[in-house]
XYZ file of C-alpha atoms in Angstrom:
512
model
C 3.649 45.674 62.012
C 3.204 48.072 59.053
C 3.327 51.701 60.112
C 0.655 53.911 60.396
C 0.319 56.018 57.172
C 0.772 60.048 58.050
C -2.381 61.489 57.480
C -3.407 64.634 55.297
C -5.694 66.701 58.127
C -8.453 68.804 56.912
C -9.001 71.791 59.350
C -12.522 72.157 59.203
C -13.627 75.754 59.722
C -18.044 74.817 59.777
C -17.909 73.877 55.869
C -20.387 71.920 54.626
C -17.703 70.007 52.511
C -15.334 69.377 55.003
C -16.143 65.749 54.644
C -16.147 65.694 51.022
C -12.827 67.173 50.903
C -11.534 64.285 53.613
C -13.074 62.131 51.082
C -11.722 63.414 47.985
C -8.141 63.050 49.017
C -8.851 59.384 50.142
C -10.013 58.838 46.382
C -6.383 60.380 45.191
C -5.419 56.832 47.758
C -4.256 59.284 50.362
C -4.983 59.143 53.493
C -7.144 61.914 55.428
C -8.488 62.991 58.653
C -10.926 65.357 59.988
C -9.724 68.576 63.026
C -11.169 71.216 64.432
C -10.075 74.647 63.414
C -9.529 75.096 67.117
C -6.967 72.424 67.439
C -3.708 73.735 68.435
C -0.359 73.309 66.082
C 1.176 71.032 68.865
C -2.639 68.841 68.423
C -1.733 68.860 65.105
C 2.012 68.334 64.951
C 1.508 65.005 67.013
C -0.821 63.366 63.996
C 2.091 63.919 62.235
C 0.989 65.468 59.434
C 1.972 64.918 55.149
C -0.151 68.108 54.708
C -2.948 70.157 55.687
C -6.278 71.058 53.770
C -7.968 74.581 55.723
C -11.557 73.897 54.452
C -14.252 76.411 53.443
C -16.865 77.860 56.191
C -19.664 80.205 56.207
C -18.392 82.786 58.225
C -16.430 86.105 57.251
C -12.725 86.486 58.367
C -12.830 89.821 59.607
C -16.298 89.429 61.431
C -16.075 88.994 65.547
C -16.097 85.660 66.869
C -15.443 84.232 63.266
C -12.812 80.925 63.256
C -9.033 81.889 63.059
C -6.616 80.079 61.914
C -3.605 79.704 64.631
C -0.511 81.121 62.220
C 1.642 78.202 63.977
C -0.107 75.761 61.636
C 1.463 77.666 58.929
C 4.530 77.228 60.111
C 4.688 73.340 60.927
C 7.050 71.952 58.229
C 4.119 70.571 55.911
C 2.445 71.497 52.430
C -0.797 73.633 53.417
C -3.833 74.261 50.840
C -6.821 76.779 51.877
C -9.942 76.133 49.919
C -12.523 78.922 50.027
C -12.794 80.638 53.847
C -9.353 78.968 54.350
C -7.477 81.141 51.443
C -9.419 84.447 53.208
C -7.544 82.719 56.466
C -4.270 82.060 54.751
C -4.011 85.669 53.762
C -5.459 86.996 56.566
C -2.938 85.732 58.871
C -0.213 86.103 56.713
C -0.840 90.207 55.628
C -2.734 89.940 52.730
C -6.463 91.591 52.005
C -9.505 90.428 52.002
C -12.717 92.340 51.465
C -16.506 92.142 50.739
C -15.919 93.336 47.172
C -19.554 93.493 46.184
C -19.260 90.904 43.577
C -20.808 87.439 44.652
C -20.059 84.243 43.064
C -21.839 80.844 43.363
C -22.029 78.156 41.275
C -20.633 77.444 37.975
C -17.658 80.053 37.204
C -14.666 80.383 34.427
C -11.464 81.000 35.723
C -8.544 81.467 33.991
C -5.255 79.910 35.072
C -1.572 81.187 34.785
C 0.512 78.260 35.958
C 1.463 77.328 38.957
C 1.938 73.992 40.996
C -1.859 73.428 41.442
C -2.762 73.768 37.296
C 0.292 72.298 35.963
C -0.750 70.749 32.724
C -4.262 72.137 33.200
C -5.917 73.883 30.383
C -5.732 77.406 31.442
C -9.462 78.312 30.712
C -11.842 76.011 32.647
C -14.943 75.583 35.069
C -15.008 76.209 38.637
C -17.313 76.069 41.414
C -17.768 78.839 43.669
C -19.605 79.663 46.979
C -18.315 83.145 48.461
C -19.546 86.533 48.888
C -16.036 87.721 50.089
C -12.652 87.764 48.141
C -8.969 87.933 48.538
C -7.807 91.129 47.118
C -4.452 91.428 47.802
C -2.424 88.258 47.993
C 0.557 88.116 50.860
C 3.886 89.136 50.243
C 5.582 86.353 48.844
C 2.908 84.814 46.649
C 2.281 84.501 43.525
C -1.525 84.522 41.474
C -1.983 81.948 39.444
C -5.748 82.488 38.582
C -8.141 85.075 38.383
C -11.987 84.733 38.014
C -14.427 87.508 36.763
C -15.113 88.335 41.087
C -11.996 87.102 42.168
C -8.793 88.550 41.779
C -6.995 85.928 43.646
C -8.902 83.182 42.370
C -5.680 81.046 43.696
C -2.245 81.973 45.184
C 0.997 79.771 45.620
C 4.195 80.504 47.655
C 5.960 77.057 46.765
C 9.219 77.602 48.482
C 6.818 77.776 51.904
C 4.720 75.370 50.428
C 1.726 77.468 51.063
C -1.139 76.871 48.473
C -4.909 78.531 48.241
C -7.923 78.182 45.975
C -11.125 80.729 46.208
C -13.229 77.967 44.262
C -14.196 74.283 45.465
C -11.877 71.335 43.664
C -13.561 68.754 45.538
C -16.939 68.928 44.220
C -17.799 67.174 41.104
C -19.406 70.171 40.025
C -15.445 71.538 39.438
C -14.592 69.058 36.321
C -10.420 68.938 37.426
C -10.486 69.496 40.598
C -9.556 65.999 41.607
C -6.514 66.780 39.445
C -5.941 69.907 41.294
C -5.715 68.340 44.586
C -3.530 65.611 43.275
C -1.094 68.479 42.312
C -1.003 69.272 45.831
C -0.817 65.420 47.359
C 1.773 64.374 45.027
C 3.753 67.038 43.488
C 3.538 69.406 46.655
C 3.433 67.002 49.853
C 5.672 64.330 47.923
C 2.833 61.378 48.658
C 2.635 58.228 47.073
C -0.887 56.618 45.934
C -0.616 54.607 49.097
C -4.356 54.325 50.543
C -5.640 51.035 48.891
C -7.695 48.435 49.613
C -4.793 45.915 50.101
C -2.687 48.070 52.759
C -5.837 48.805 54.267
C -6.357 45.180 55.254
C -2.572 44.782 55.753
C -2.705 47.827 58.336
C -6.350 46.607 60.135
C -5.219 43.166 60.387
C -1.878 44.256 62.228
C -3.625 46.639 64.813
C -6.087 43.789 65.403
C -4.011 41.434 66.346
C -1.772 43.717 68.519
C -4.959 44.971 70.293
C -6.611 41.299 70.888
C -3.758 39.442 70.799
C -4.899 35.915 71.997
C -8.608 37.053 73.528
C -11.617 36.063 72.264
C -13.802 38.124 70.644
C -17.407 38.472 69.311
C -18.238 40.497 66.081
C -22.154 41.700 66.412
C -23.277 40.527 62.872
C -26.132 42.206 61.025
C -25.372 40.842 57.696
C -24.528 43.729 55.892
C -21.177 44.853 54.345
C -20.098 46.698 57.468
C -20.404 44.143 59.925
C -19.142 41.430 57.322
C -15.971 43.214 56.692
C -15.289 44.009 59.896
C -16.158 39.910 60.819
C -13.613 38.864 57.868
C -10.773 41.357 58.825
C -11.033 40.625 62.333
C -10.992 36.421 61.917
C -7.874 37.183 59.393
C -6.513 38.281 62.394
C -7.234 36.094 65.181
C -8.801 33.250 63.441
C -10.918 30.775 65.428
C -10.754 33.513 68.649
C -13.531 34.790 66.866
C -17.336 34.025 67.253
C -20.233 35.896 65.150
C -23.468 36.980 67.027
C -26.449 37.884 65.154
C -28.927 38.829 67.432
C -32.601 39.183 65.806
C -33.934 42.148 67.576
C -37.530 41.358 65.899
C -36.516 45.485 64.588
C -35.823 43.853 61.159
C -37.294 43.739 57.768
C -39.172 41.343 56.115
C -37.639 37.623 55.658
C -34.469 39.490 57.033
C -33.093 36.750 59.870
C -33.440 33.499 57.602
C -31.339 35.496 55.178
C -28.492 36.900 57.479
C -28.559 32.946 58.387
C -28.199 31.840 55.079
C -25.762 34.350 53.368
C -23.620 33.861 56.269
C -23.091 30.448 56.030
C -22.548 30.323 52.452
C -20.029 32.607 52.713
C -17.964 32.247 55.918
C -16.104 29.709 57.929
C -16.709 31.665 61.437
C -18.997 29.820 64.337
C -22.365 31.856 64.583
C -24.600 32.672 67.257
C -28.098 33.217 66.573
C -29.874 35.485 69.874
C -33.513 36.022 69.204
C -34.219 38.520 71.376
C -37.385 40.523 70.254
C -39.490 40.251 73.343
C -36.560 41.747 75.956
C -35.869 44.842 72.917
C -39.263 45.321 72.522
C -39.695 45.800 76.120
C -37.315 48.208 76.705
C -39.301 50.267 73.812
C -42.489 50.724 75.917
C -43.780 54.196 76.233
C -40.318 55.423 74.199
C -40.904 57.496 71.472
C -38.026 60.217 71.371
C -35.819 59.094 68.569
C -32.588 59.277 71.072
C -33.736 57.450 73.787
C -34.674 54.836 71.107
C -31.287 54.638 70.277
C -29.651 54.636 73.256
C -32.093 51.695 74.643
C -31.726 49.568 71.675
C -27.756 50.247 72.062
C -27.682 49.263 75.604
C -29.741 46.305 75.263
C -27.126 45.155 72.383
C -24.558 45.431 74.888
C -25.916 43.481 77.598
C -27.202 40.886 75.058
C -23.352 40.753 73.955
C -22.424 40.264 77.579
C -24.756 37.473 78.153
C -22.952 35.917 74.748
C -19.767 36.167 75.810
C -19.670 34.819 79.206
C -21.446 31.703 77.687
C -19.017 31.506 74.496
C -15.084 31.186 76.338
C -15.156 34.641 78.599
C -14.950 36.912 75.330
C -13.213 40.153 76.184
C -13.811 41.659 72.764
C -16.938 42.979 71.046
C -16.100 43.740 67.094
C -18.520 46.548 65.653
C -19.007 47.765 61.872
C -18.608 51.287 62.946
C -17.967 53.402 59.986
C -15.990 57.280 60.332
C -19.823 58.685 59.508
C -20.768 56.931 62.328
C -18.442 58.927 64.428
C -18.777 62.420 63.122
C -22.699 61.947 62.964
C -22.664 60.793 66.401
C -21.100 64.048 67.773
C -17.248 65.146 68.042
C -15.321 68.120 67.829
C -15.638 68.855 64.577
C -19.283 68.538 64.070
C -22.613 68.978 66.141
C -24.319 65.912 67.276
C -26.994 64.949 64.348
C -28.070 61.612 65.737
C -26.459 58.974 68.166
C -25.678 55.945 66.257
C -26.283 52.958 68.100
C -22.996 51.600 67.980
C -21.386 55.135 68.825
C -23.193 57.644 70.741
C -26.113 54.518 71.969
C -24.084 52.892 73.812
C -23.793 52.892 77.774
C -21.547 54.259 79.899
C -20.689 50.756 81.745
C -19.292 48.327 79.560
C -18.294 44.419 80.230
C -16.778 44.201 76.672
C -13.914 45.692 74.770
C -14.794 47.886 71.846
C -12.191 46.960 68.195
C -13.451 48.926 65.168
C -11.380 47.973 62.750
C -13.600 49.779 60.234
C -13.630 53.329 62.547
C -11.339 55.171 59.998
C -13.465 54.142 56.772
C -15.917 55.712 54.652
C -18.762 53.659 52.661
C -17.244 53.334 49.792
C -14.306 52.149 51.048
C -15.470 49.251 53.230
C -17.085 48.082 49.823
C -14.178 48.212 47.857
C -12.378 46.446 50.993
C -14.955 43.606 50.925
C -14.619 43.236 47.569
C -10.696 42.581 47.726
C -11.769 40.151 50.730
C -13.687 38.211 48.133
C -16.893 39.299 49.636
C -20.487 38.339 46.854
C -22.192 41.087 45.296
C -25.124 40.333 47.623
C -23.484 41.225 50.583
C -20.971 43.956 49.496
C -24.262 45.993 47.507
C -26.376 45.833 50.171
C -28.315 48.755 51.053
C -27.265 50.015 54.560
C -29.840 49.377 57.088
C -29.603 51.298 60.164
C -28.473 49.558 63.213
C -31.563 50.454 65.712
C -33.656 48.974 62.257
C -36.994 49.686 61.981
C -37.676 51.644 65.440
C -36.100 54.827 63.321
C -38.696 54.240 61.033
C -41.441 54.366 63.033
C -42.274 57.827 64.247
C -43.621 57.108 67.253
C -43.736 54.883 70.222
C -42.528 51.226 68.858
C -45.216 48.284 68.773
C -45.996 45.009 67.754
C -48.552 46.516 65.434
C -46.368 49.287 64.074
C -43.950 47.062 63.356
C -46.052 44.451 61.076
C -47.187 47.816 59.316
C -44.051 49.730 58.438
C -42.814 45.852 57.580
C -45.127 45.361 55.330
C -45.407 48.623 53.359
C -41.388 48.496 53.254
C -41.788 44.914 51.777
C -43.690 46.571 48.654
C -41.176 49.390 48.293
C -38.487 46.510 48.185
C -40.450 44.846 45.675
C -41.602 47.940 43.256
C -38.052 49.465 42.946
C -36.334 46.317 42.321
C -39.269 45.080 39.830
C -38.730 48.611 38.493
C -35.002 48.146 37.896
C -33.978 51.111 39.651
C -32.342 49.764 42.670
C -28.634 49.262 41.708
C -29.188 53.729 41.242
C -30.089 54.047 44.444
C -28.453 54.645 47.976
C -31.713 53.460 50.274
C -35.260 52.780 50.047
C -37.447 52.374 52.411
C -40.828 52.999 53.862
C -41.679 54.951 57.547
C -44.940 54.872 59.252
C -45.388 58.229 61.186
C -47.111 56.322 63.803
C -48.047 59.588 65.614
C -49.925 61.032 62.785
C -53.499 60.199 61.183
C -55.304 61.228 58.434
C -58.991 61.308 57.126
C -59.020 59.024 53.596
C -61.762 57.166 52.276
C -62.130 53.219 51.275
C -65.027 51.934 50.216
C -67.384 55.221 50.516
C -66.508 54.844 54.022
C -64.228 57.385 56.347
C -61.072 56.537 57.403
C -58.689 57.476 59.926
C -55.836 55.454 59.425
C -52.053 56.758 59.715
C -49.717 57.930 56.708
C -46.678 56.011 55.665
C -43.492 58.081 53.696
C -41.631 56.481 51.049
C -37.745 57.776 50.957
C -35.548 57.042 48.317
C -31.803 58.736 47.692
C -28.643 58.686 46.002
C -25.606 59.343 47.699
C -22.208 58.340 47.812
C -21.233 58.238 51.534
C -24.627 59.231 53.416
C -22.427 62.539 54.459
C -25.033 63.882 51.861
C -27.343 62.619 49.655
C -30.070 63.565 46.891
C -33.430 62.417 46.467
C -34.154 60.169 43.839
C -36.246 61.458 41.112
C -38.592 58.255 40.784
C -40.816 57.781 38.158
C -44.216 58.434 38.284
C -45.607 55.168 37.962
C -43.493 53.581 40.174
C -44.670 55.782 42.513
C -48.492 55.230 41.980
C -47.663 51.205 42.100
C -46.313 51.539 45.271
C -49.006 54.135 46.677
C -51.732 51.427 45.279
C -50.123 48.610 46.640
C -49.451 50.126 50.218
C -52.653 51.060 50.464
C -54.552 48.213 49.339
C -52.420 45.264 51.342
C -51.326 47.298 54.359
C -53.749 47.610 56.739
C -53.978 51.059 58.603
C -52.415 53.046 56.100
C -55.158 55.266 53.538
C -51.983 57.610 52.544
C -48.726 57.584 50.783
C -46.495 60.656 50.627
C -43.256 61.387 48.811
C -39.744 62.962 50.784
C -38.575 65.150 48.470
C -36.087 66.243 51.088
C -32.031 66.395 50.229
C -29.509 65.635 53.048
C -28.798 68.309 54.112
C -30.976 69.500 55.641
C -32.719 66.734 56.196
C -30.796 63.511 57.188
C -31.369 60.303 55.702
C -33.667 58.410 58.164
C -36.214 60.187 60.071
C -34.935 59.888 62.936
């Protein structure tokens, strides 16, 4: 079995980049993981640990009840960078100063370099990105300054021999031009790591743990048709070949023309035996009355399970139930690192008493990554570009208590934002789009010199990278009016079409 690559951990101190900088380091094909700031050295010594990344974090070092870094984390054997509120901790713990000098920076910033491990063969003068209202003023005994910014005397600090490393600025936003370069100093010239984290001993590793957790059991892989669930499907059969049986159940939650295509794709492209459920009356049920966005999701996530459990007593006594769970998933749904922003059905939706088996082969994995994994499976275009569709579907788009009637609405106005953006030739730029009825809400229009009352439907379109944030898309004007017109005209009970001009954060993605 190939071993388990040691991981890079980023201490996450509240920052809102704490995920970014996980993913950064994956990009530099290393591989990361997320901890609390609270976890103790011995938490961390048994992940055994290449290096450690202390992220940023809003807080001030020296105020009460502010995050602390446990000095034994300093002292575990392993290369350690602090970025931002992690240098303040660095030096905090280790004697040096750090003060409220008085001079804020954010944003765009010069700094100038002298050397070091971190800006080895870096031009000296370049283009940082800062966020901090406090400073390092005094670096530990023992270290040396290697850059200096205009607010920041100890724009970064090094003690190599210790292997202790610090940055004031951000090197994992794009926003600092080399700071991927700057964190590859540290991976590879400071931690000694090889560019290890690719596609291929991805699959290697997945298929291994798969079939040492299955074994000889059968198993059923919920299929939705996207790239998630595909993957997952492809890396799990890999694994444990014909043990393995598809399910796609049709919750009657799905877009337009969605089911005969899942049906389709999948058997142009796979060899595995498929089971088609159709089970929108029983889901559809269990939303009566419901109209709080969790209990939505943890309805729709139970009745998946006990769908699945009806499947696999009818398909060989399946032990197994293979999900397209994605790290975002995780974090999203609530851990220790992060406050609970929405349970994802296939996380935080699902019930307490299960029948089935969970394997996630994908659990570890960003976005981007399962794409560039399905593309090394030999996955089409089709299936690894697909938009991500969420797995409750359209009852999180639907603000409001989920009907027959809201469903055929929000169905069809998303049908003309599917149509309009790709006519437009802007999809391929974009992360999602999608329309959401806000079934609780109506508003006075007029059609046909007569009063309306009909409710208002929001279009949402963003660019992201991993959903852990995202922009909204700056759509052209007429794009937007076709798509108001059309909406208005063909759907019926909609007389208004609003915008989201909301980034994530604060806002999330879906609306609920």
């Amino acid at each position: 079995m190939s071993q388990d690559p040691r991981p890079v951990l980023v201490v996450d101190f509240g920052a809102q980049y704490a995920q970014l900088i996980a993913r950064r380091v994956r990009e530099c094909h290393v591989y990361s993981e997320i901890v609390p700031f609270d976890a103790s050295p011995g938490d961390l010594a048994a992940r055994r640990p290449a290096g450690i990344v202390l992220s940023g974090g809003p807080a001030s070092v020296y105020e009460p009840g502010a995050p602390e870094l446990e000095p034994g984390i300093l002292d575990l054997g392993v290369p350690v960078l602090g970025i931002c509120y992690g240098q303040q901790a660095m030096a905090t713990v280790l004697g040096g100063e750090v003060t409220a000098t008085g001079t804020r920076e954010y944003g765009r910033t010069d700094l100038r370099a002298t050397g070091g491990v971190l800006f080895r063969d870096l031009p000296p003068g370049q283009v940082v990105w800062m966020s901090h209202g406090d400073a390092v003023t005094a670096a530990p005994d023992g270290f040396r300054v290697t850059a200096t910014t205009e607010g920041s005397p100890v724009a970064a600090m090094e003690d190599p021999e210790r292997g202790l490393f610090a940055v004031q600025f951000h090197p994992e936003v794009a926003h600092t031009p080399h700071g991927l370069e700057i964190l590859k100093r540290f991976l590879h010239d400071a931690c000694g790591l090889l560019p290890e984290w690719t596609p291929v001993n991805v699959i290697e590793r997945a298929v291994d743990r798969i079939r040492e957790r299955v074994g000889a059991g059968n198993a059923l892989c919920a299929l939705s048709g996207g790239v998630d669930s595909a993957v997952a499907a492809l890396l799990v059969h890999r694994a444990i070949g014909d043990w393995l049986t598809c399910v796609f159940v049709d919750t009657g939650l799905l877009r337009d023309g969605e089911p005969d295509q899942v049906e389709e794709t999948f058997a142009r492209h796979f060899r595995v035996p498929l089971v088609h459920v159709k089970a929108e009356d029983r889901f559809l049920t269990r939303l009566e009355g419901v109209a709080d966005p969790e209990a939505k999701r943890r309805a729709i996530g139970e009745e998946f399970i006990r769908v699945f459990e009806e499947v696999a007593v009818e398909h060989r006594e399946a032990r197994f139930l293979v999900q397209g769970t994605l790290y975002p998933d995780v974090i999203e749904s609530g851990s220790r690192t992060a406050a609970k922003i929405k349970s994802h059905h296939n996380v935080g939706g699902l019930p307490e008493r299960m029948d089935l088996e969970l394997v996630e082969p994908l659990r570890d994995l960003f976005k981007d990554e399962v794409r560039r994994i399905g593309e090394e499976l030999g996955l089409p275009e089709e299936i690894v570009g697909r938009q991500p569709f969420p797995g409750p579907g359209l009852a999180v788009r639907i603000v409001g208590e989920v009907t027959r009637e809201a469903l055929d609405v929000v169905r069809a106005a998303d049908r003309v934002v599917q149509e309009e953006i790709r006519r437009a030739g802007l999809a391929d730029d974009l992360w999602q789009f999608f329309a959401v009825l806000l079934a609780d809400v109506r508003s006075v229009g007029v059609m046909g010199d007569g009063r309306t009352y009909q409710h208002p439907v929001v279009l949402r379109a963003v660019r992201s990278e991993d959903a852990m944030t995202a922009d909204w898309a700056r759509l052209p004007h007429e794009v937007l009016e076709r798509i108001s017109s059309r909406v208005v005209g063909e759907v019926r009970g909609v007389n208004r079409v609003v915008y989201d001009v909301s980034s994530k954060p604060p806002a999330t993605i879906e609306w609920e």
